[in-house]
CSV table of C-alpha atoms in Angstrom, one decimal:
chain,number,residue,atom,x,y,z
A,1215,MET,CA,9.1,31.6,22.7
A,1216,ASN,CA,5.9,33.7,22.0
A,1217,VAL,CA,2.7,32.2,20.7
A,1218,LYS,CA,3.5,33.2,17.1
A,1219,GLY,CA,6.8,31.5,17.2
A,1220,LYS,CA,5.2,28.3,18.7
A,1221,VAL,CA,2.7,28.2,15.8
A,1222,LEU,CA,5.4,28.7,13.2
A,1223,LEU,CA,7.5,25.9,14.8
A,1224,SER,CA,4.5,23.5,14.9
A,1225,MET,CA,3.7,24.2,11.3
A,1226,LEU,CA,7.4,23.5,10.3
A,1227,VAL,CA,7.4,20.2,12.1
A,1228,ALA,CA,4.1,19.2,10.7
A,1229,SER,CA,5.2,20.0,7.1
A,1230,THR,CA,8.4,18.1,7.7
A,1231,VAL,CA,6.6,15.0,9.0
A,1232,ILE,CA,4.1,15.1,5.9
A,1233,VAL,CA,7.0,15.4,3.5
A,1234,VAL,CA,8.9,12.5,5.1
A,1235,PHE,CA,5.8,10.3,5.3
A,1236,TRP,CA,4.9,11.1,1.7
A,1237,GLU,CA,8.5,10.3,0.4
A,1238,TYR,CA,8.4,7.1,2.5
A,1239,ILE,CA,5.2,5.5,1.2
A,1240,ASN,CA,6.2,6.4,-2.3
A,1241,SER,CA,9.6,5.0,-2.1
A,1242,PRO,CA,10.5,1.4,-3.3
A,1243,GLU,CA,11.3,0.4,0.3
A,1244,GLY,CA,8.2,2.0,1.9
A,1245,SER,CA,5.4,-0.1,3.3
A,1246,PHE,CA,2.3,0.9,5.1
A,1247,LEU,CA,0.2,-1.4,7.4
A,1248,TRP,CA,-3.5,-1.6,6.5
A,1249,ILE,CA,-6.0,-3.1,9.0
A,1250,TYR,CA,-9.1,-4.8,7.6
A,1251,GLN,CA,-11.7,-7.2,8.8
A,1252,SER,CA,-11.6,-10.8,7.6
A,1253,LYS,CA,-14.1,-11.5,4.9
A,1254,ASN,CA,-14.3,-15.1,6.3
A,1255,SER,CA,-15.5,-14.1,9.7
A,1256,GLU,CA,-17.9,-17.0,9.8
A,1257,LEU,CA,-14.8,-19.4,10.0
A,1258,GLY,CA,-12.7,-20.0,13.1
A,1259,ASP,CA,-12.4,-21.4,16.5
A,1260,SER,CA,-15.4,-23.1,17.7
A,1261,GLY,CA,-17.3,-21.9,14.6
A,1262,SER,CA,-17.0,-18.2,15.6
A,1263,ARG,CA,-14.1,-16.4,14.2
A,1264,LYS,CA,-14.4,-12.8,14.7
A,1265,GLY,CA,-12.2,-9.7,15.1
A,1266,TRP,CA,-9.6,-7.8,13.2
A,1267,TRP,CA,-6.8,-9.1,11.0
A,1268,PHE,CA,-3.5,-7.4,10.2
A,1269,PRO,CA,-1.9,-9.3,7.2
A,1270,SER,CA,-2.2,-6.9,4.4
A,1271,TRP,CA,0.8,-4.6,3.6
A,1272,PHE,CA,0.8,-1.8,1.1
A,1273,LYS,CA,3.9,-1.6,-1.1
A,1274,ASN,CA,4.4,1.2,-3.5
A,1275,GLY,CA,0.8,2.3,-2.8
A,1276,THR,CA,-0.6,-1.0,-4.0
A,1277,PRO,CA,-2.1,-3.6,-1.6
A,1278,SER,CA,-0.5,-7.0,-1.7
A,1279,HIS,CA,-3.1,-9.7,-1.0
A,1280,HIS,CA,-2.3,-13.2,0.3
A,1281,GLY,CA,-3.2,-16.0,-2.0
A,1282,GLU,CA,-1.9,-19.3,-3.3
A,1283,GLU,CA,1.1,-17.6,-4.8
A,1284,ASP,CA,2.3,-16.5,-1.4
A,1285,ILE,CA,2.6,-19.9,0.2
A,1286,ASP,CA,6.1,-20.7,-1.3
A,1287,LYS,CA,7.3,-17.2,0.0
A,1288,ASP,CA,5.8,-17.9,3.5
A,1289,GLU,CA,7.7,-21.2,3.6
A,1290,GLU,CA,10.9,-19.7,2.4
A,1291,GLY,CA,10.7,-17.1,5.2
A,1292,ARG,CA,10.2,-19.8,7.8
A,1293,LYS,CA,13.2,-21.9,6.6
A,1294,GLU,CA,15.9,-19.2,6.8
A,1295,TYR,CA,17.5,-20.8,9.7
A,1296,GLY,CA,20.5,-22.5,8.2
A,1297,GLU,CA,21.5,-25.0,5.5
A,1298,GLU,CA,18.8,-27.4,4.3
A,1299,LEU,CA,18.8,-30.8,5.8
A,1300,GLN,CA,20.0,-33.6,3.4
A,1301,LEU,CA,18.3,-37.0,3.2
A,1302,ALA,CA,21.6,-38.7,3.9
A,1303,ASP,CA,21.9,-36.8,7.2
A,1304,TRP,CA,19.0,-38.5,8.8
A,1305,PHE,CA,17.9,-41.5,6.6
A,1306,ASN,CA,19.7,-44.9,6.2
A,1307,PRO,CA,17.8,-47.2,3.9
A,1308,ARG,CA,20.3,-50.0,4.6
A,1309,LYS,CA,18.9,-50.5,8.1
A,1310,ARG,CA,15.8,-52.2,6.8
A,1311,PRO,CA,17.0,-54.5,3.9
A,1312,GLU,CA,13.9,-56.8,4.1
A,1313,VAL,CA,11.6,-54.0,2.8
A,1314,VAL,CA,11.4,-51.4,0.2
A,1315,THR,CA,13.1,-48.3,1.7
A,1316,VAL,CA,13.8,-46.2,-1.5
A,1317,THR,CA,11.4,-45.7,-4.5
A,1318,GLY,CA,12.3,-45.8,-8.2
A,1319,TRP,CA,12.3,-42.0,-8.1
A,1320,LYS,CA,14.6,-41.9,-5.1
A,1321,ALA,CA,12.1,-41.0,-2.5
A,1322,PRO,CA,12.5,-42.5,1.0
A,1323,VAL,CA,10.0,-45.0,2.4
A,1324,VAL,CA,10.1,-44.3,6.1
A,1325,TRP,CA,10.2,-47.5,8.2
A,1326,GLU,CA,11.1,-47.8,11.9
A,1327,GLY,CA,14.9,-47.9,12.2
A,1328,THR,CA,15.6,-46.0,9.0
A,1329,TYR,CA,15.7,-42.5,10.4
A,1330,ASN,CA,17.7,-40.6,13.1
A,1331,ARG,CA,15.0,-38.7,15.1
A,1332,ALA,CA,17.6,-36.8,17.2
A,1333,ILE,CA,19.0,-35.1,14.0
A,1334,LEU,CA,15.5,-34.4,12.8
A,1335,GLU,CA,14.4,-33.0,16.1
A,1336,HIS,CA,17.4,-30.7,16.3
A,1337,TYR,CA,16.8,-29.4,12.7
A,1338,TYR,CA,13.0,-28.8,13.0
A,1339,GLY,CA,13.3,-27.6,16.6
A,1340,ARG,CA,15.5,-24.7,15.4
A,1341,GLN,CA,12.9,-23.7,12.8
A,1342,LYS,CA,10.1,-23.6,15.4
A,1343,ILE,CA,7.7,-25.2,12.9
A,1344,THR,CA,3.9,-25.5,13.2
A,1345,VAL,CA,2.1,-28.5,11.9
A,1346,GLY,CA,-1.6,-28.8,11.1
A,1347,LEU,CA,-3.8,-31.8,11.2
A,1348,THR,CA,-7.3,-31.9,9.6
A,1349,VAL,CA,-9.9,-34.5,10.6
A,1350,PHE,CA,-13.6,-34.8,9.7
A,1351,ALA,CA,-16.3,-36.3,11.8
A,1352,THR,CA,-19.9,-36.2,10.9
A,1353,GLY,CA,-23.0,-38.0,12.2
A,1354,ARG,CA,-22.3,-40.9,14.4
A,1355,TYR,CA,-18.6,-40.8,13.6
A,1356,ILE,CA,-18.4,-37.9,16.3
A,1357,GLU,CA,-19.5,-40.2,19.1
A,1358,HIS,CA,-17.7,-43.4,18.0
A,1359,TYR,CA,-14.3,-42.1,17.0
A,1360,LEU,CA,-13.5,-38.4,17.5
A,1361,GLU,CA,-12.6,-38.3,21.2
A,1362,GLU,CA,-10.2,-41.3,21.0
A,1363,PHE,CA,-8.6,-39.9,17.8
A,1364,LEU,CA,-8.0,-36.5,19.3
A,1365,THR,CA,-6.9,-37.8,22.7
A,1366,SER,CA,-4.3,-40.0,21.1
A,1367,ALA,CA,-3.2,-37.4,18.6
A,1368,ASN,CA,-2.7,-35.0,21.6
A,1369,ARG,CA,-0.2,-37.4,23.0
A,1370,HIS,CA,1.6,-38.8,20.0
A,1371,PHE,CA,1.3,-36.4,17.0
A,1372,MET,CA,4.4,-34.1,16.7
A,1373,ALA,CA,5.2,-34.3,20.4
A,1374,GLY,CA,7.3,-31.1,21.3
A,1375,HIS,CA,6.2,-29.1,18.4
A,1376,LYS,CA,3.4,-26.5,17.8
A,1377,VAL,CA,0.2,-28.2,16.5
A,1378,ILE,CA,-3.1,-26.9,15.3
A,1379,PHE,CA,-5.9,-29.4,15.0
A,1380,TYR,CA,-8.5,-28.5,12.4
A,1381,ILE,CA,-11.8,-30.2,13.4
A,1382,MET,CA,-14.5,-30.4,10.8
A,1383,VAL,CA,-17.9,-31.5,12.2
A,1384,ASP,CA,-21.5,-31.2,11.2
A,1385,ASP,CA,-22.8,-30.5,14.7
A,1386,VAL,CA,-20.4,-28.4,17.0
A,1387,SER,CA,-22.7,-29.2,20.0
A,1388,ARG,CA,-21.6,-32.8,20.0
A,1389,LEU,CA,-17.9,-32.2,20.3
A,1390,PRO,CA,-16.1,-34.1,23.1
A,1391,LEU,CA,-14.3,-32.2,25.8
A,1392,ILE,CA,-10.6,-32.7,25.2
A,1393,GLU,CA,-7.9,-31.1,27.4
A,1394,LEU,CA,-5.0,-30.4,25.1
A,1395,GLY,CA,-1.3,-30.4,26.2
A,1396,PRO,CA,1.2,-27.5,25.7
A,1397,LEU,CA,1.8,-26.3,22.2
A,1398,ARG,CA,-1.5,-27.7,21.0
A,1399,SER,CA,-4.6,-25.7,19.9
A,1400,PHE,CA,-7.6,-26.5,17.9
A,1401,LYS,CA,-10.0,-24.8,15.5
A,1402,VAL,CA,-13.5,-26.1,14.9
A,1403,PHE,CA,-15.5,-25.6,11.7
A,1404,GLU,CA,-19.1,-26.6,11.1
A,1405,ILE,CA,-19.5,-28.2,7.7
A,1406,LYS,CA,-22.6,-29.0,5.7
A,1407,PRO,CA,-23.9,-32.6,6.3
A,1408,GLU,CA,-24.1,-34.9,3.3
A,1409,LYS,CA,-26.7,-37.7,2.8
A,1410,ARG,CA,-24.2,-40.3,1.7
A,1411,TRP,CA,-20.9,-41.2,3.3
A,1412,GLN,CA,-19.3,-41.4,-0.1
A,1413,ASP,CA,-20.1,-37.7,-0.6
A,1414,ILE,CA,-18.6,-36.9,2.8
A,1415,SER,CA,-15.5,-38.7,1.9
A,1416,MET,CA,-15.2,-37.0,-1.5
A,1417,MET,CA,-16.2,-33.5,-0.5
A,1418,ARG,CA,-13.5,-33.3,2.1
A,1419,MET,CA,-11.1,-32.7,-0.7
A,1420,LYS,CA,-13.0,-29.5,-1.7
A,1421,THR,CA,-13.3,-28.3,2.0
A,1422,ILE,CA,-9.6,-28.9,2.8
A,1423,GLY,CA,-8.6,-26.9,-0.2
A,1424,GLU,CA,-10.8,-24.0,0.7
A,1425,HIS,CA,-9.5,-23.8,4.2
A,1426,ILE,CA,-5.9,-23.9,3.0
A,1427,VAL,CA,-6.5,-20.9,0.8
A,1428,ALA,CA,-8.6,-19.0,3.5
A,1429,HIS,CA,-6.2,-19.4,6.5
A,1430,ILE,CA,-4.3,-22.6,6.9
A,1431,GLN,CA,-1.5,-21.6,4.4
A,1432,HIS,CA,-0.7,-18.7,6.8
A,1433,GLU,CA,-0.8,-20.8,10.0
A,1434,VAL,CA,1.3,-23.9,9.4
A,1435,ASP,CA,4.5,-25.2,7.8
A,1436,PHE,CA,3.2,-28.7,7.2
A,1437,LEU,CA,-0.3,-30.2,7.0
A,1438,PHE,CA,-1.6,-33.7,7.5
A,1439,CYS,CA,-5.1,-34.9,6.6
A,1440,MET,CA,-6.3,-37.9,8.4
A,1441,ASP,CA,-9.4,-40.1,8.8
A,1442,VAL,CA,-11.0,-40.1,12.2
A,1443,ASP,CA,-11.6,-43.8,12.6
A,1444,GLN,CA,-8.0,-44.6,13.7
A,1445,VAL,CA,-5.9,-44.2,16.9
A,1446,PHE,CA,-2.4,-43.1,17.5
A,1447,GLN,CA,-0.4,-45.7,19.3
A,1448,ASP,CA,3.2,-44.3,19.2
A,1449,THR,CA,5.1,-41.3,18.2
A,1450,PHE,CA,4.1,-39.9,14.8
A,1451,GLY,CA,7.0,-37.5,14.5
A,1452,VAL,CA,9.1,-35.2,12.3
A,1453,GLU,CA,10.4,-38.1,10.3
A,1454,THR,CA,7.1,-38.0,8.4
A,1455,LEU,CA,7.4,-34.3,7.3
A,1456,GLY,CA,8.0,-33.6,3.7
A,1457,GLN,CA,6.9,-31.7,0.6
A,1458,SER,CA,4.3,-34.3,-0.5
A,1459,VAL,CA,3.7,-37.3,1.8
A,1460,ALA,CA,1.8,-40.5,0.9
A,1461,GLN,CA,0.8,-43.5,3.0
A,1462,LEU,CA,1.2,-47.1,2.0
A,1463,GLN,CA,-2.0,-49.1,2.4
A,1464,ALA,CA,-1.5,-51.9,5.0
A,1465,TRP,CA,-3.3,-54.6,3.1
A,1466,TRP,CA,-1.5,-53.9,-0.3
A,1467,TYR,CA,2.1,-52.9,0.5
A,1468,LYS,CA,3.5,-56.3,-0.7
A,1469,ALA,CA,1.2,-56.9,-3.6
A,1470,ASP,CA,1.9,-56.6,-7.3
A,1471,PRO,CA,0.5,-53.3,-8.9
A,1472,ASP,CA,-1.7,-55.4,-11.2
A,1473,GLU,CA,-3.5,-56.7,-8.1
A,1474,PHE,CA,-4.2,-53.2,-6.7
A,1475,THR,CA,-7.8,-52.0,-6.5
A,1476,TYR,CA,-7.1,-49.0,-8.7
A,1477,GLU,CA,-10.0,-47.6,-10.7
A,1478,ARG,CA,-9.9,-49.6,-13.9
A,1479,ARG,CA,-12.7,-48.1,-15.9
A,1480,ARG,CA,-11.5,-45.9,-18.6
A,1481,GLU,CA,-14.5,-43.6,-18.2
A,1482,SER,CA,-13.3,-42.4,-14.7
A,1483,ALA,CA,-10.8,-39.6,-14.2
A,1484,ALA,CA,-9.2,-41.9,-11.6
A,1485,TYR,CA,-8.5,-44.6,-14.3
A,1486,ILE,CA,-5.2,-46.4,-14.0
A,1487,PRO,CA,-4.6,-49.1,-16.6
A,1488,PHE,CA,-3.0,-52.5,-15.8
A,1489,GLY,CA,0.7,-52.4,-16.2
A,1490,GLN,CA,1.0,-49.0,-14.5
A,1491,GLY,CA,1.3,-48.0,-10.8
A,1492,ASP,CA,3.9,-47.9,-8.1
A,1493,PHE,CA,2.2,-48.5,-4.8
A,1494,TYR,CA,-1.3,-48.4,-3.4
A,1495,TYR,CA,-1.8,-45.4,-1.2
A,1496,HIS,CA,-4.2,-45.0,1.7
A,1497,ALA,CA,-6.3,-41.9,1.7
A,1498,ALA,CA,-6.6,-42.2,5.5
A,1499,ILE,CA,-3.3,-40.2,5.7
A,1500,PHE,CA,-1.7,-37.8,3.4
A,1501,GLY,CA,0.2,-34.6,3.8
A,1502,GLY,CA,3.0,-32.3,3.0
A,1503,THR,CA,3.5,-28.4,2.7
A,1504,PRO,CA,0.3,-26.4,2.4
A,1505,ILE,CA,0.9,-25.7,-1.3
A,1506,GLN,CA,1.4,-29.4,-2.1
A,1507,VAL,CA,-1.7,-30.4,-0.1
A,1508,LEU,CA,-3.6,-27.7,-1.9
A,1509,ASN,CA,-2.6,-29.2,-5.2
A,1510,ILE,CA,-3.5,-32.7,-4.1
A,1511,THR,CA,-7.0,-31.7,-3.0
A,1512,GLN,CA,-7.8,-29.5,-5.9
A,1513,GLU,CA,-6.7,-32.1,-8.5
A,1514,CYS,CA,-8.6,-34.9,-6.6
A,1515,PHE,CA,-11.8,-32.8,-6.5
A,1516,LYS,CA,-11.3,-31.8,-10.2
A,1517,GLY,CA,-11.4,-35.5,-11.0
A,1518,ILE,CA,-14.4,-36.2,-8.7
A,1519,LEU,CA,-16.4,-33.4,-10.5
A,1520,GLN,CA,-15.4,-34.8,-13.9
A,1521,ASP,CA,-16.7,-38.3,-12.8
A,1522,LYS,CA,-19.9,-36.7,-11.5
A,1523,LYS,CA,-20.4,-35.0,-14.9
A,1524,ASN,CA,-19.9,-38.3,-16.6
A,1525,ASP,CA,-22.2,-40.1,-14.2
A,1526,ILE,CA,-19.6,-42.4,-12.8
A,1527,GLU,CA,-18.1,-42.8,-9.3
A,1528,ALA,CA,-14.7,-44.2,-8.7
A,1529,GLN,CA,-14.5,-47.5,-7.0
A,1530,TRP,CA,-12.8,-46.2,-3.8
A,1531,HIS,CA,-14.0,-42.6,-4.2
A,1532,ASP,CA,-11.4,-40.0,-3.1
A,1533,GLU,CA,-8.8,-42.7,-2.5
A,1534,SER,CA,-9.0,-43.7,-6.2
A,1535,HIS,CA,-8.4,-40.1,-7.2
A,1536,LEU,CA,-5.6,-39.9,-4.7
A,1537,ASN,CA,-3.8,-42.9,-6.2
A,1538,LYS,CA,-4.2,-41.3,-9.7
A,1539,TYR,CA,-2.7,-38.1,-8.5
A,1540,PHE,CA,0.3,-39.8,-6.9
A,1541,LEU,CA,0.8,-41.8,-10.1
A,1542,LEU,CA,1.3,-38.6,-12.0
A,1543,ASN,CA,2.8,-36.6,-9.2
A,1544,LYS,CA,5.3,-38.7,-7.3
A,1545,PRO,CA,5.3,-38.2,-3.6
A,1546,THR,CA,8.6,-37.0,-2.2
A,1547,LYS,CA,8.2,-39.2,0.9
A,1548,ILE,CA,6.2,-42.4,1.6
A,1549,LEU,CA,5.3,-43.7,5.1
A,1550,SER,CA,5.4,-47.4,5.7
A,1551,PRO,CA,2.3,-49.4,6.9
A,1552,GLU,CA,3.6,-48.9,10.4
A,1553,TYR,CA,2.1,-45.4,10.3
A,1554,CYS,CA,-1.4,-46.8,9.5
A,1555,TRP,CA,-1.7,-50.5,10.5
A,1556,ASP,CA,-4.7,-52.9,10.6
A,1557,TYR,CA,-4.3,-55.4,13.3
A,1558,HIS,CA,-6.7,-57.7,11.6
A,1559,ILE,CA,-3.8,-58.5,9.3
A,1560,GLY,CA,-1.8,-59.7,12.3
A,1561,LEU,CA,1.6,-58.4,13.2
A,1562,PRO,CA,4.4,-59.6,10.8
A,1563,SER,CA,7.9,-58.9,11.5
A,1564,ASP,CA,8.0,-56.1,9.0
A,1565,ILE,CA,5.9,-54.0,11.4
A,1566,ARG,CA,8.3,-53.1,14.3
A,1567,THR,CA,6.3,-50.2,15.8
A,1568,VAL,CA,2.7,-49.3,15.0
A,1569,LYS,CA,2.3,-45.6,15.0
A,1570,ILE,CA,-1.5,-45.5,14.1
A,1571,SER,CA,-3.9,-48.3,14.1
A,1572,TRP,CA,-7.2,-48.7,12.3
A,1573,GLN,CA,-10.3,-48.6,14.5
A,1574,THR,CA,-12.9,-51.4,14.1
A,1575,LYS,CA,-15.0,-50.5,11.1
A,1576,GLU,CA,-18.5,-50.4,12.5
A,1577,TYR,CA,-20.2,-49.4,9.3
A,1578,ASN,CA,-23.6,-50.7,10.4
A,1579,LEU,CA,-23.5,-48.1,13.3
A,1580,VAL,CA,-21.9,-45.0,11.8
A,1581,ARG,CA,-23.1,-45.0,8.1
A,1582,ASN,CA,-26.5,-44.0,7.0
A,1583,ASN,CA,-26.2,-45.9,3.8
A,1584,ILE,CA,-24.1,-49.0,3.4
């Protein structure tokens, strides 16, 4: 073929490619990958997340951005592995007749002996889930609690499943060196220090919500948020996973609701009147799917801001707002006190296996203002 023929053939091929490409990107099924740099480049592993991201797809010539509305779609995509597991498949409330195992709204209260871990492991193992865990440590909490929390979590939290630890600290240079096991990874974020421990406690709701929107929603199927001053003692496994998960407070799980230390002042957004309430929930542990945890943190922070505007502070800070949230938005699963136990109570027969225990509260050492 002479030069002229080759040129004509090249022009024909090029025009064909252009026409096909144009028809493709303008068709309903067409999509085009767009590469862009993360706007949140200051966030990430060890406080230095940099590089290029690839999550934005163009459909019908319009970019589709990831946001809160995408979380349900992401979760649905991850769950296309078979029939949904039913509560009766893995949960038997009759195994623990001496304690409350089912709520008035038919949510399970998970106690040792009520669940079949083998069935749950098989189900979630097929889905190849990723579970996130956020923890905050500022000031002297880093030295006193963080290493033991992470070391024990590495051993007992969601063993056999992929886990991402989201560690929020006010001084990255003071992080302990932890060797993580298989399927474990961590991301460290530096947060703004607060003058009062009460503000640290309440502002975590805002921080968690921001991180869910920025990246966590795309990285995990389930998310737990925990206090740092506690230690894992035994397996904290897939029986705890659910849409919206609350933790019973160890000191109040047998008390009458009118005895609970709810916020009782009408002026507070966390106000719960006498005669109302189901359980007293512990803010040391809560979780669920990313969208549900986002709802929890946003609503609690909204109440905190409303209280600040009205110059009032709820009795137990973010925990008071969390209890108000779960009164209005019933959790789909509740964890027994075995999952967050205080040995100062002793060890009654109800508590068969302690999953997490409280650390000694050395407030005089770790808090700037008591």
